[in-house]
PDB file of C-alpha atoms and ligand atoms in Angstrom:
ATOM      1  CA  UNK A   1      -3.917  -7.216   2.755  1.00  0.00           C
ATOM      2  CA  UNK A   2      -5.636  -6.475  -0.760  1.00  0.00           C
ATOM      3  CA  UNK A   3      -4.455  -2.737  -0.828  1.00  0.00           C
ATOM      4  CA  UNK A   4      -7.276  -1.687  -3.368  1.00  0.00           C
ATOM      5  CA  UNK A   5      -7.894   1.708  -1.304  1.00  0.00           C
ATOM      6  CA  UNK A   6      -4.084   2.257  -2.462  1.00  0.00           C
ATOM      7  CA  UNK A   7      -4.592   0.691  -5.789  1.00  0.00           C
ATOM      8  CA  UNK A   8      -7.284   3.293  -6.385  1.00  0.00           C
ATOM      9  CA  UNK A   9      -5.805   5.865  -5.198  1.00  0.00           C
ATOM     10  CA  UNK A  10      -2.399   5.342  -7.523  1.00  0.00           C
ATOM     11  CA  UNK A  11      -5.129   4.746 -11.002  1.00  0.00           C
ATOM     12  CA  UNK A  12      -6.838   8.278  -9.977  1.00  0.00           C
ATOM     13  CA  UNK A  13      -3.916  10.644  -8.611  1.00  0.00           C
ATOM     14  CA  UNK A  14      -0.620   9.049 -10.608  1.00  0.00           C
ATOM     15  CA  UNK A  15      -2.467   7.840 -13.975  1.00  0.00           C
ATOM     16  CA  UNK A  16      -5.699  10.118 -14.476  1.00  0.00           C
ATOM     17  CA  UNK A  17      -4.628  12.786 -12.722  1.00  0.00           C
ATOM     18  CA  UNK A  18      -1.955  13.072 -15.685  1.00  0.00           C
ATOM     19  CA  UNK A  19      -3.445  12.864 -18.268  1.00  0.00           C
ATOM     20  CA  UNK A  20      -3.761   8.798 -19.127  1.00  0.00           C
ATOM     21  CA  UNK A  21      -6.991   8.526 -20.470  1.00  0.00           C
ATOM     22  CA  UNK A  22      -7.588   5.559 -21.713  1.00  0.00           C
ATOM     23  CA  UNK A  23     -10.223   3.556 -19.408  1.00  0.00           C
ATOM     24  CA  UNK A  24      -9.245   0.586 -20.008  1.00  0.00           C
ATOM     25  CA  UNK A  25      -5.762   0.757 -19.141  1.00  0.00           C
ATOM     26  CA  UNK A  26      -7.188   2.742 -15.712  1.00  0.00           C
ATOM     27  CA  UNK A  27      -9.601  -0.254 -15.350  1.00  0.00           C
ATOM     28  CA  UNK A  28      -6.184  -3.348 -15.587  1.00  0.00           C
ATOM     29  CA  UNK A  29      -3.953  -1.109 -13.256  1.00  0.00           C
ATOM     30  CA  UNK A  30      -7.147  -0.945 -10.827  1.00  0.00           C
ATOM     31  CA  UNK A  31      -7.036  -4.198 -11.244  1.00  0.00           C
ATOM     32  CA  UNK A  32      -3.859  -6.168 -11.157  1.00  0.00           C
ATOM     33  CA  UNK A  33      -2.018  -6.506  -7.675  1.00  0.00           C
ATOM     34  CA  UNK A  34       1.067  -4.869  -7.833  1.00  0.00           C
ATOM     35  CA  UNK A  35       1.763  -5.727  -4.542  1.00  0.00           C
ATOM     36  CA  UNK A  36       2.338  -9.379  -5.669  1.00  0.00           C
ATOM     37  CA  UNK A  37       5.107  -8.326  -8.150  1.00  0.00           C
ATOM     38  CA  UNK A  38       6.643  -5.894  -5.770  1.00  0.00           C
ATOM     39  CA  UNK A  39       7.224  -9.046  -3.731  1.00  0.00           C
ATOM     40  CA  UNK A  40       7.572  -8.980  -0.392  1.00  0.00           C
ATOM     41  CA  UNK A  41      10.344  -6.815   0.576  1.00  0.00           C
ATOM     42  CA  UNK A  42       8.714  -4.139  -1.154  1.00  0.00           C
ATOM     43  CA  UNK A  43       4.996  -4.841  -1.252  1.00  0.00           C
ATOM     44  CA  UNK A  44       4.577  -1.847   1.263  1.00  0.00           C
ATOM     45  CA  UNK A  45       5.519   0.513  -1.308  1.00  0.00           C
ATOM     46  CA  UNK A  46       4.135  -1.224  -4.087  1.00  0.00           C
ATOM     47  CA  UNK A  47       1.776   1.454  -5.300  1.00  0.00           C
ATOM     48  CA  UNK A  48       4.532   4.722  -4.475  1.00  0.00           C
ATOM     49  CA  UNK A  49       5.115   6.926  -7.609  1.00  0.00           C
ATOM     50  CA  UNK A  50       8.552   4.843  -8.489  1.00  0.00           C
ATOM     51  CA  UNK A  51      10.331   2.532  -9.744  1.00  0.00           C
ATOM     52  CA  UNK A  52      11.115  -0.438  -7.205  1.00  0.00           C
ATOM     53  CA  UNK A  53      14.118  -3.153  -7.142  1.00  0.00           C
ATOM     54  CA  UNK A  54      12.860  -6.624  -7.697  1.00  0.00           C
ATOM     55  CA  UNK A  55      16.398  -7.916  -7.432  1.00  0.00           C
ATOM     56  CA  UNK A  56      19.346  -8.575  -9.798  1.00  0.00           C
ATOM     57  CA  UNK A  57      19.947  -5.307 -10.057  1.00  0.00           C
ATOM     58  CA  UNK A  58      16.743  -5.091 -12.292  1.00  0.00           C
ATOM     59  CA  UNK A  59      13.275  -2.934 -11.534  1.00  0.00           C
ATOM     60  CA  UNK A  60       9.472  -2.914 -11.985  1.00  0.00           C
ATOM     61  CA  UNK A  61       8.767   0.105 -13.269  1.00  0.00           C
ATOM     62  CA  UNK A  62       6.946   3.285 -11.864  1.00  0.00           C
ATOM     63  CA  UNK A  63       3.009   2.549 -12.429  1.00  0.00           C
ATOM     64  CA  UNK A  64       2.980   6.087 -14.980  1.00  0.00           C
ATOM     65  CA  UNK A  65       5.261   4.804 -16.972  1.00  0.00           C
ATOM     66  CA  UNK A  66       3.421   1.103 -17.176  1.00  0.00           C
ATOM     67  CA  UNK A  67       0.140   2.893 -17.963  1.00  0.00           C
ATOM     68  CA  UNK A  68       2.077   5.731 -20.469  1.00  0.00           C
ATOM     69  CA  UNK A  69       3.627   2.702 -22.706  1.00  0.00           C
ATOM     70  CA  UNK A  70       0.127   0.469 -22.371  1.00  0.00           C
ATOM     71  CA  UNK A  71      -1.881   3.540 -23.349  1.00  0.00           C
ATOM     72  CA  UNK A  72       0.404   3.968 -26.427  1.00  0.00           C
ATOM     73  CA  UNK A  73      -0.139   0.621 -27.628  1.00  0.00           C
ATOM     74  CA  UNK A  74      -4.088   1.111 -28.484  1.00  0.00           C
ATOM     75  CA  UNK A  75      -4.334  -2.003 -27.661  1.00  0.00           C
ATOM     76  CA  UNK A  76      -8.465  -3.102 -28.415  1.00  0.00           C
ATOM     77  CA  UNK A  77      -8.510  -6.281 -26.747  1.00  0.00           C
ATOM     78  CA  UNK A  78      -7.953  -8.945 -29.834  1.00  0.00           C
ATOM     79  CA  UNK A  79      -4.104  -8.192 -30.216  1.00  0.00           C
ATOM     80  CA  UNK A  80      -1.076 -10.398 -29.877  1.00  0.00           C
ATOM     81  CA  UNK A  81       1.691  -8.778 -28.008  1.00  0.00           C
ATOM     82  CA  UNK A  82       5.245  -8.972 -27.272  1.00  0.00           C
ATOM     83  CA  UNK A  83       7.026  -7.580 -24.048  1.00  0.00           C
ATOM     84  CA  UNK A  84      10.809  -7.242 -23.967  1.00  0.00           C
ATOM     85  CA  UNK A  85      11.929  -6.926 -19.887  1.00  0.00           C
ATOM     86  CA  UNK A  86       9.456  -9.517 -17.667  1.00  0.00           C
ATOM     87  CA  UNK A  87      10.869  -8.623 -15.179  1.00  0.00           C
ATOM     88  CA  UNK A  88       8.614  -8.590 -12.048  1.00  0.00           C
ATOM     89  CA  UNK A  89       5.661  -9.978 -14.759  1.00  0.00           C
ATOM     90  CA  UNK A  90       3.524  -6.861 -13.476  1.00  0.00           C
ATOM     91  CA  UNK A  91       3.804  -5.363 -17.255  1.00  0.00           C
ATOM     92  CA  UNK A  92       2.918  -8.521 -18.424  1.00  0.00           C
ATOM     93  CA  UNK A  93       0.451  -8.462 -16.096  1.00  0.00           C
ATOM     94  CA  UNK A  94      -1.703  -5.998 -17.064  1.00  0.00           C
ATOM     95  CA  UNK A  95      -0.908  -6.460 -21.112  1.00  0.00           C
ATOM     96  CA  UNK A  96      -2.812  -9.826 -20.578  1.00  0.00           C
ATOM     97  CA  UNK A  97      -6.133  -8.108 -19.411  1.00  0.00           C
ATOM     98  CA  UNK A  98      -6.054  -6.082 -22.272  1.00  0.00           C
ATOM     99  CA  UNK A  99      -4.384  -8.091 -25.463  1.00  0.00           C
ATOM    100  CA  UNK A 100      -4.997 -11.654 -26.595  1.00  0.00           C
ATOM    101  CA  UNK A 101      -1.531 -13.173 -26.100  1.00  0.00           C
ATOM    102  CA  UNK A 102       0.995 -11.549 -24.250  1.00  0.00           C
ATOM    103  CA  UNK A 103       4.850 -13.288 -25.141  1.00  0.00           C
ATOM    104  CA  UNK A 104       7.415 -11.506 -22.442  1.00  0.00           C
ATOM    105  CA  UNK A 105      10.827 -12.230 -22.935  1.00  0.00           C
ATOM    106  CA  UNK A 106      13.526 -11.989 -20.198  1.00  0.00           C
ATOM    107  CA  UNK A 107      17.412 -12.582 -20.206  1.00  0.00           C
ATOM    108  CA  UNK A 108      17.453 -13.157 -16.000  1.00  0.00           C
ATOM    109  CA  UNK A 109      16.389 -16.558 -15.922  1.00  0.00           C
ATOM    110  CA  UNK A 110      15.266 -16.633 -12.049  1.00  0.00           C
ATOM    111  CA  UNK A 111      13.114 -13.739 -12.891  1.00  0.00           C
ATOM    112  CA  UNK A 112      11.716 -15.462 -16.180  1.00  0.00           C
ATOM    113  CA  UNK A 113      10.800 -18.080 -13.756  1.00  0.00           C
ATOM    114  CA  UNK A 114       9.500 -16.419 -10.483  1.00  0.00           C
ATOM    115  CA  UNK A 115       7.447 -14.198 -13.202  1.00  0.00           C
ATOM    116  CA  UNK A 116       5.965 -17.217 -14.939  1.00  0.00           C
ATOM    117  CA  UNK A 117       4.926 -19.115 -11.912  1.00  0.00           C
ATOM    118  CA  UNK A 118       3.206 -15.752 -10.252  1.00  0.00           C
ATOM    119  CA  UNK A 119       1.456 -15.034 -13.640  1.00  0.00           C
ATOM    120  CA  UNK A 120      -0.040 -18.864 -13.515  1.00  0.00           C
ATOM    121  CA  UNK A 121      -1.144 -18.331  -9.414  1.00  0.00           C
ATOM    122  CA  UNK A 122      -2.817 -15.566 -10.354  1.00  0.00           C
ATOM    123  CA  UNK A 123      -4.666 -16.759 -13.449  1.00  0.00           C
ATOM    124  CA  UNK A 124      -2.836 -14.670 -16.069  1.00  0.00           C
ATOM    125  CA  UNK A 125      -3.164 -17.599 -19.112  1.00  0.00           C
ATOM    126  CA  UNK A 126      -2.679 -15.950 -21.687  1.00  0.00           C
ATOM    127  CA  UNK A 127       0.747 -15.263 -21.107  1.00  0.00           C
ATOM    128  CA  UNK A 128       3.527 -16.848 -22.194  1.00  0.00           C
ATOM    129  CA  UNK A 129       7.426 -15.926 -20.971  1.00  0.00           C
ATOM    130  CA  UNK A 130      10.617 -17.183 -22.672  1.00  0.00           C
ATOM    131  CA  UNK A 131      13.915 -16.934 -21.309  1.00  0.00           C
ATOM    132  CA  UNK A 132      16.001 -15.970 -23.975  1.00  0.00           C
ATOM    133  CA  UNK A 133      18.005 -12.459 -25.821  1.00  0.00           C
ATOM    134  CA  UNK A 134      15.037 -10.103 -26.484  1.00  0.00           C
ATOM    135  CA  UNK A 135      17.286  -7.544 -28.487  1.00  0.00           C
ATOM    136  CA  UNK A 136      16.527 -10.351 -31.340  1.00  0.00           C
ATOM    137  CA  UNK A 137      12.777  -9.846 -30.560  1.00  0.00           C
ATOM    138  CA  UNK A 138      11.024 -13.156 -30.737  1.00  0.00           C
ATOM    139  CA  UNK A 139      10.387 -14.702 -34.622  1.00  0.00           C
ATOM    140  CA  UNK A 140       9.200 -17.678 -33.750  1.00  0.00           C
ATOM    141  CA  UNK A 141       6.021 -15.971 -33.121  1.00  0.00           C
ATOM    142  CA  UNK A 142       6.122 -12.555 -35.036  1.00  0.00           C
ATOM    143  CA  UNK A 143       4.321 -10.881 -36.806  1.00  0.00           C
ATOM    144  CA  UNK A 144       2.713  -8.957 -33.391  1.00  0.00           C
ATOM    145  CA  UNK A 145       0.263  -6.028 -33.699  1.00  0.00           C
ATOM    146  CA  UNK A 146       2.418  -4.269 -30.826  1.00  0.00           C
ATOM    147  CA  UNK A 147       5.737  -4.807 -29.408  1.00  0.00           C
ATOM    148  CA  UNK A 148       6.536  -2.751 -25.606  1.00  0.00           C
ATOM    149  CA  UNK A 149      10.426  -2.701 -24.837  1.00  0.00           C
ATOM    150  CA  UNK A 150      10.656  -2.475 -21.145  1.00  0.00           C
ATOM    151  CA  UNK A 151      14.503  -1.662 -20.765  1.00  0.00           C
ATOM    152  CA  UNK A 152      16.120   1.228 -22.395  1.00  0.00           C
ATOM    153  CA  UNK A 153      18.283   0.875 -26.244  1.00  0.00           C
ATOM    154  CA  UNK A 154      21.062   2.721 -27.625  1.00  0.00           C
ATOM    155  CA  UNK A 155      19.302   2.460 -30.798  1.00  0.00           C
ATOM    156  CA  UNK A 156      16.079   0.570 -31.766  1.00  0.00           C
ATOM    157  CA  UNK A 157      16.919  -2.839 -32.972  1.00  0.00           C
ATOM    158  CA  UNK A 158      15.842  -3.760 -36.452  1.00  0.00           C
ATOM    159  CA  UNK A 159      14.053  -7.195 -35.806  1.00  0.00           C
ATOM    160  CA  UNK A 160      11.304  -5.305 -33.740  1.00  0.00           C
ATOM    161  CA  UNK A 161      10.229  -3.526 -36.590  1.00  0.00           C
ATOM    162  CA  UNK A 162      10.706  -6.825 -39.269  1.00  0.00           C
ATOM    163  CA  UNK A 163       8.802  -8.734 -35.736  1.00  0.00           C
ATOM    164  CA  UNK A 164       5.386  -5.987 -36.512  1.00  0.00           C
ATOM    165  CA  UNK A 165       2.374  -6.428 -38.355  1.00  0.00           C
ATOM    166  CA  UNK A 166       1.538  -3.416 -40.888  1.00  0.00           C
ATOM    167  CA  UNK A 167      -0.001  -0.957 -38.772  1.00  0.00           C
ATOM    168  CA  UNK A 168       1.847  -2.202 -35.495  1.00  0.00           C
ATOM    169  CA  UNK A 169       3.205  -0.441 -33.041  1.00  0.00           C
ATOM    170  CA  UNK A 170       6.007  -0.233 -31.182  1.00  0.00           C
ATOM    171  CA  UNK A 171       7.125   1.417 -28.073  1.00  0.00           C
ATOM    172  CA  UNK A 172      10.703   1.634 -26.748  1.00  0.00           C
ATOM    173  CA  UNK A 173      12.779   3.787 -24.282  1.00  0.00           C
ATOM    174  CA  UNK A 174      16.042   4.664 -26.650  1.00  0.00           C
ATOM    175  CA  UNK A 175      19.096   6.823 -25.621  1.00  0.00           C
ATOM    176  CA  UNK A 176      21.947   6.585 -23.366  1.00  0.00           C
ATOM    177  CA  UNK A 177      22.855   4.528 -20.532  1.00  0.00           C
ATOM    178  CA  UNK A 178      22.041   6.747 -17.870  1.00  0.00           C
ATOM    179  CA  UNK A 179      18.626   8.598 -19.688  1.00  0.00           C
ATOM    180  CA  UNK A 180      16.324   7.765 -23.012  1.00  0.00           C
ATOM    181  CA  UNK A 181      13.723   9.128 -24.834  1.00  0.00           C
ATOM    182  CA  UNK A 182      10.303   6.929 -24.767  1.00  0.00           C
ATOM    183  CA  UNK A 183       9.431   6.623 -28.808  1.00  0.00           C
ATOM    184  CA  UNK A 184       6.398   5.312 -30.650  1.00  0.00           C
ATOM    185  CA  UNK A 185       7.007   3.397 -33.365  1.00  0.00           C
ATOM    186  CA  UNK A 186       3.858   2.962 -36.413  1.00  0.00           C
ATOM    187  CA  UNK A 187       5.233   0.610 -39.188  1.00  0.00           C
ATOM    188  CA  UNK A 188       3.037   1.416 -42.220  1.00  0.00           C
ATOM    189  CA  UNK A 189       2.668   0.541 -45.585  1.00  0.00           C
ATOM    190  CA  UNK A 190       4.766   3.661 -46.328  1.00  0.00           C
ATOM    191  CA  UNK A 191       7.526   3.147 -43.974  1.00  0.00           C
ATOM    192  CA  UNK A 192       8.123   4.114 -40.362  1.00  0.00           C
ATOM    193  CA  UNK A 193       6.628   6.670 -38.414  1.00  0.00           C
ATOM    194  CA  UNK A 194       8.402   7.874 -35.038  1.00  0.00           C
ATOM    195  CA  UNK A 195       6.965   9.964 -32.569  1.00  0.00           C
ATOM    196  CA  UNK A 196       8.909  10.865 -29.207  1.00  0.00           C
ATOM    197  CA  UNK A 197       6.409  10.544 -26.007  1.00  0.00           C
ATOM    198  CA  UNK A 198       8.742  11.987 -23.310  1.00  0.00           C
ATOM    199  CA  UNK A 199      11.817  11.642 -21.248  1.00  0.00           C
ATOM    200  CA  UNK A 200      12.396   8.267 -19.165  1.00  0.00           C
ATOM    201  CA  UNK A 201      15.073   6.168 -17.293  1.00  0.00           C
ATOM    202  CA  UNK A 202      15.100   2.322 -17.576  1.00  0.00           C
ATOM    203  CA  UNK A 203      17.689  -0.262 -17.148  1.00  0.00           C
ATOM    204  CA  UNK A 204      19.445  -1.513 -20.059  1.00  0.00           C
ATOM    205  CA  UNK A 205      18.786  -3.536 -22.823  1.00  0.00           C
ATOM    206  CA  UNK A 206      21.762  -6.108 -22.703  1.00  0.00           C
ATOM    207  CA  UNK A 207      21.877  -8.126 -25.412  1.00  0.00           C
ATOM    208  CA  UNK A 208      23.330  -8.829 -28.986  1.00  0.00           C
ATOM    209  CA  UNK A 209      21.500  -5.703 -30.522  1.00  0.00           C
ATOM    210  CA  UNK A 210      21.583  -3.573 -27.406  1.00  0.00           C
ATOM    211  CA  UNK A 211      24.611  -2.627 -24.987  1.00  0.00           C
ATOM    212  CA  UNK A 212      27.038  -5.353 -23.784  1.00  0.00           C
ATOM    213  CA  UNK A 213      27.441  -6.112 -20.368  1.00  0.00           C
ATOM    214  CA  UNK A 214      30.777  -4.837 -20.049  1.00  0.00           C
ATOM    215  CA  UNK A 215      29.483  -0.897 -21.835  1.00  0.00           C
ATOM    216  CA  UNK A 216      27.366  -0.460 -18.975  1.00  0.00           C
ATOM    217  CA  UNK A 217      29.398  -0.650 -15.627  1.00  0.00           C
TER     218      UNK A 217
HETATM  219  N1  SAM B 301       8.358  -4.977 -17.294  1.00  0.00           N
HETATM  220  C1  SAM B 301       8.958  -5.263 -16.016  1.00  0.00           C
HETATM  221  C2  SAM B 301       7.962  -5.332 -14.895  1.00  0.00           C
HETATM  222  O1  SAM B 301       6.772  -5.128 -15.139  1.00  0.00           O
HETATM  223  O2  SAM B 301       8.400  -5.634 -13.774  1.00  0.00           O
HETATM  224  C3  SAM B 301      10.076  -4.311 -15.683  1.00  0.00           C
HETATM  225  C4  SAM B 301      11.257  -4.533 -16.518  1.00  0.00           C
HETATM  226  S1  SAM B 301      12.795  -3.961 -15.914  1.00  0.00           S
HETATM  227  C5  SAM B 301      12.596  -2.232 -15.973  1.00  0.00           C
HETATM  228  C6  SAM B 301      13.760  -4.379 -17.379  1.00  0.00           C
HETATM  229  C7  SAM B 301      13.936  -5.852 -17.591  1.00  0.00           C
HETATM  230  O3  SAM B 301      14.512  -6.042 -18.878  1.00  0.00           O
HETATM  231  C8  SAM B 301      14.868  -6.509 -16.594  1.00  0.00           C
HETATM  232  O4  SAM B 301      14.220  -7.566 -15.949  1.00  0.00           O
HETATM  233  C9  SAM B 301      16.029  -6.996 -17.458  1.00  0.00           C
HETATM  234  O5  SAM B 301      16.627  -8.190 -17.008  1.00  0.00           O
HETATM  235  C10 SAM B 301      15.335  -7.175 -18.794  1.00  0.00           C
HETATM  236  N2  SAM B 301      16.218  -7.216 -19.948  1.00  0.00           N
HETATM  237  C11 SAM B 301      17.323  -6.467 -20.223  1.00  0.00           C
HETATM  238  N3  SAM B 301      17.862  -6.835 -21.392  1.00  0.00           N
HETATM  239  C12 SAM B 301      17.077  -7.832 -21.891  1.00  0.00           C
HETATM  240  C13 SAM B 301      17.118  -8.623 -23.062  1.00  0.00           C
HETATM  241  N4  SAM B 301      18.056  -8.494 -23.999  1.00  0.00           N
HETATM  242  N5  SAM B 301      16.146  -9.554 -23.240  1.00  0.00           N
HETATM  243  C14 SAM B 301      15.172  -9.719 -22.311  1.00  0.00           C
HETATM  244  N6  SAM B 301      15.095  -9.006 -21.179  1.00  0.00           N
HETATM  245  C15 SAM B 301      16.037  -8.071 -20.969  1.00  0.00           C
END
């Protein structure tokens, strides 16, 4: 089953229908089978107005919230990207239709991996996942013209903003454990500009500059 009557009807009622405008986000989330990352416990309710379990105790994350964060990147099409959180690879997903590279980093190594090898089946090249800490962002290939955090911090960790280009931008759930507030980050000559999109609830950002294992249970 392709699901693109479903597909379609998640882009216009869940994305347009508030208020995400930019077409060609609308035109990668028409596009890119969520069903596939869902996997197949879950591919039934792949386009429902959640967030799903994809195992591990992790998520793939309500489609509004996927297009929200993509649409705050202003992303043009020539960018290099990095996403912290693969996860399912759906994010990843639907950066690569609309950036140049896509890095995604993830700390669950069989996720990393199931991620990878669905991006390759389905012809997503230009992205490239790395199992490793993402709190420590990823220098190796920094500087990136935007950076998408896809699992909520208690505070936003300094090597993301070190990890942008001058006029980058970064967007990242930050807050408690239990409920964040989605910010967008502009590093400018001048400094640091922060604006705060809305409410949101992720999973957490484990890691050396984010919570410890053992802070959130
Ligand atoms: N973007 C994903 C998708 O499209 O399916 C959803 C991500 S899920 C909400 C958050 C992910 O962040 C989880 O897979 C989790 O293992 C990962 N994560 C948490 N802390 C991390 C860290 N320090 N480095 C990399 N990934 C991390």
């Amino acid at each position: 089953m392709s699901y693109e009557k479903e597909r379609h009807m998640m882009v216009e009622s869940q994305l347009r229908g508030r208020g995400i405008k930019d077409e060609r986000v609308l035109g990668a989330m028409e596009t890119v089978p969520r069903h596939l990352f869902a996997g197949p416990d879950m591919e039934d309710r792949a386009y429902d107005d959640c967030a799903l379990p994809i195992g591990e105790g992790q998520t793939i994350s309500q489609p509004y919230m996927v297009a929200l964060m993509t649409e705050l990147l202003e992303l043009k099409g020539d960018e290099k990207v990095l996403e912290i959180g693969t996860g399912s690879g759906y994010q990843a997903a639907v950066l690569s239709l609309l950036a140049s590279d896509v890095y995604s980093v993830e700390r669950i190594d069989s996720l990393a991996v199931k991620a990878q090898k669905l991006l390759v089946d389905q012809m997503y090249g230009n992205v490239t996942v790395v199992i490793s800490d993402g709190t420590v962002g990823l220098p190796e290939h920094a500087p990136y013209d935007g950076i998408i955090v896809t699992a909520g911090a208690p505070e936003v960790p300094s090597q993301y903003v070190e990890q942008l280009k001058i006029n980058g931008r970064l967007v990242i759930p930050v807050g408690s454990r239990y409920s964040q507030v989605l910010y967008l980050i502009r590093k400018t000559l001048q400094g640091i500009e922060r604006h705060v999109s809305t409410g949101c609830v992720f999973v957490p950002l484990i890691g050396k500059d984010g919570w410890t294992a053992t802070e959130i249970y």
